[in-house]
């Protein structure tokens, strides 16, 4: 179910998977450009991203880095 392209995927330490890209909806649910899969269902990750997600990377400490063409993430300023 994504309504547009997925461009990046990353695994989190707990086994969840994060997808990012151009999509705004996943299975009819509003999940702007970033979504988390827990093995059963998709859910929001923060408040979404304002533009295209091009890359996702998980650091050794479990932090997730997101890169792309956006100006906000979770409603906060975040340039690219």
PDB file of C-alpha atoms in Angstrom:
ATOM      1  CA  UNK A   1       0.000   0.000   0.000  1.00  0.00           C
ATOM      2  CA  UNK A   2       1.913   3.169  -0.509  1.00  0.00           C
ATOM      3  CA  UNK A   3       0.261   5.643  -2.864  1.00  0.00           C
ATOM      4  CA  UNK A   4       3.635   6.733  -4.307  1.00  0.00           C
ATOM      5  CA  UNK A   5       7.252   5.577  -4.428  1.00  0.00           C
ATOM      6  CA  UNK A   6       9.369   4.283  -1.555  1.00  0.00           C
ATOM      7  CA  UNK A   7      12.967   5.450  -1.977  1.00  0.00           C
ATOM      8  CA  UNK A   8      14.636   4.341   1.255  1.00  0.00           C
ATOM      9  CA  UNK A   9      14.279   1.581   3.843  1.00  0.00           C
ATOM     10  CA  UNK A  10      16.057   1.074   7.178  1.00  0.00           C
ATOM     11  CA  UNK A  11      15.802  -1.495   9.966  1.00  0.00           C
ATOM     12  CA  UNK A  12      15.626  -0.343  13.589  1.00  0.00           C
ATOM     13  CA  UNK A  13      17.359  -2.209  16.444  1.00  0.00           C
ATOM     14  CA  UNK A  14      14.036  -3.666  17.678  1.00  0.00           C
ATOM     15  CA  UNK A  15      13.336  -5.191  14.242  1.00  0.00           C
ATOM     16  CA  UNK A  16      10.861  -2.565  13.052  1.00  0.00           C
ATOM     17  CA  UNK A  17      11.350  -1.258   9.516  1.00  0.00           C
ATOM     18  CA  UNK A  18      11.092   2.377   8.411  1.00  0.00           C
ATOM     19  CA  UNK A  19      10.230   3.346   4.837  1.00  0.00           C
ATOM     20  CA  UNK A  20      10.625   6.805   3.350  1.00  0.00           C
ATOM     21  CA  UNK A  21       9.925   8.348  -0.040  1.00  0.00           C
ATOM     22  CA  UNK A  22       7.266  10.312  -1.920  1.00  0.00           C
ATOM     23  CA  UNK A  23       4.196   8.558  -0.494  1.00  0.00           C
ATOM     24  CA  UNK A  24       1.659  10.349   1.688  1.00  0.00           C
ATOM     25  CA  UNK A  25      -0.761   7.472   2.344  1.00  0.00           C
ATOM     26  CA  UNK A  26      -0.162   3.866   3.348  1.00  0.00           C
ATOM     27  CA  UNK A  27      -3.169   1.553   3.145  1.00  0.00           C
ATOM     28  CA  UNK A  28      -5.431   4.615   3.272  1.00  0.00           C
ATOM     29  CA  UNK A  29      -3.761   6.042   6.392  1.00  0.00           C
ATOM     30  CA  UNK A  30      -2.094   9.483   6.236  1.00  0.00           C
ATOM     31  CA  UNK A  31       1.628   8.835   6.853  1.00  0.00           C
ATOM     32  CA  UNK A  32       3.471  11.700   5.105  1.00  0.00           C
ATOM     33  CA  UNK A  33       6.629  10.381   3.465  1.00  0.00           C
ATOM     34  CA  UNK A  34       7.848   8.241   6.377  1.00  0.00           C
ATOM     35  CA  UNK A  35       6.236   5.213   8.026  1.00  0.00           C
ATOM     36  CA  UNK A  36       7.128   2.447  10.472  1.00  0.00           C
ATOM     37  CA  UNK A  37       6.299  -1.253  10.013  1.00  0.00           C
ATOM     38  CA  UNK A  38       6.184  -3.311  13.241  1.00  0.00           C
ATOM     39  CA  UNK A  39       5.655  -6.650  11.545  1.00  0.00           C
ATOM     40  CA  UNK A  40       1.883  -6.295  11.690  1.00  0.00           C
ATOM     41  CA  UNK A  41       0.901  -2.783  10.625  1.00  0.00           C
ATOM     42  CA  UNK A  42       2.163   0.587   9.402  1.00  0.00           C
ATOM     43  CA  UNK A  43       2.164   3.587  11.751  1.00  0.00           C
ATOM     44  CA  UNK A  44       3.315   7.195  11.879  1.00  0.00           C
ATOM     45  CA  UNK A  45       6.891   8.038  12.685  1.00  0.00           C
ATOM     46  CA  UNK A  46       6.820  11.431  14.348  1.00  0.00           C
ATOM     47  CA  UNK A  47       4.586  13.883  12.557  1.00  0.00           C
ATOM     48  CA  UNK A  48       5.775  13.053   9.071  1.00  0.00           C
ATOM     49  CA  UNK A  49       8.140  14.809   6.664  1.00  0.00           C
ATOM     50  CA  UNK A  50       7.297  17.834   4.486  1.00  0.00           C
ATOM     51  CA  UNK A  51       9.077  16.613   1.351  1.00  0.00           C
ATOM     52  CA  UNK A  52      10.777  13.692  -0.337  1.00  0.00           C
ATOM     53  CA  UNK A  53      12.816  11.267   1.793  1.00  0.00           C
ATOM     54  CA  UNK A  54      15.818   9.991  -0.183  1.00  0.00           C
ATOM     55  CA  UNK A  55      17.920   8.167   2.417  1.00  0.00           C
ATOM     56  CA  UNK A  56      17.481   6.482   5.815  1.00  0.00           C
ATOM     57  CA  UNK A  57      20.343   5.228   7.985  1.00  0.00           C
ATOM     58  CA  UNK A  58      20.279   3.623  11.418  1.00  0.00           C
ATOM     59  CA  UNK A  59      23.255   4.459  13.649  1.00  0.00           C
ATOM     60  CA  UNK A  60      24.797   1.974  16.078  1.00  0.00           C
ATOM     61  CA  UNK A  61      23.084   3.712  18.998  1.00  0.00           C
ATOM     62  CA  UNK A  62      19.682   3.188  17.329  1.00  0.00           C
ATOM     63  CA  UNK A  63      19.158   6.770  16.131  1.00  0.00           C
ATOM     64  CA  UNK A  64      17.623   7.117  12.685  1.00  0.00           C
ATOM     65  CA  UNK A  65      19.049   9.633  10.225  1.00  0.00           C
ATOM     66  CA  UNK A  66      16.749  10.928   7.484  1.00  0.00           C
ATOM     67  CA  UNK A  67      17.944  12.813   4.424  1.00  0.00           C
ATOM     68  CA  UNK A  68      16.114  14.289   1.503  1.00  0.00           C
ATOM     69  CA  UNK A  69      14.381  17.336   0.120  1.00  0.00           C
ATOM     70  CA  UNK A  70      12.315  18.618   3.048  1.00  0.00           C
ATOM     71  CA  UNK A  71      12.132  21.633   5.343  1.00  0.00           C
ATOM     72  CA  UNK A  72      10.234  20.179   8.308  1.00  0.00           C
ATOM     73  CA  UNK A  73      10.149  16.878  10.161  1.00  0.00           C
ATOM     74  CA  UNK A  74       7.546  16.241  12.806  1.00  0.00           C
ATOM     75  CA  UNK A  75       6.398  19.832  12.381  1.00  0.00           C
ATOM     76  CA  UNK A  76       9.816  21.224  13.332  1.00  0.00           C
ATOM     77  CA  UNK A  77      12.361  22.971  11.081  1.00  0.00           C
ATOM     78  CA  UNK A  78      14.701  20.390   9.548  1.00  0.00           C
ATOM     79  CA  UNK A  79      16.516  21.383   6.382  1.00  0.00           C
ATOM     80  CA  UNK A  80      17.267  18.268   4.365  1.00  0.00           C
TER      81      UNK A  80
END
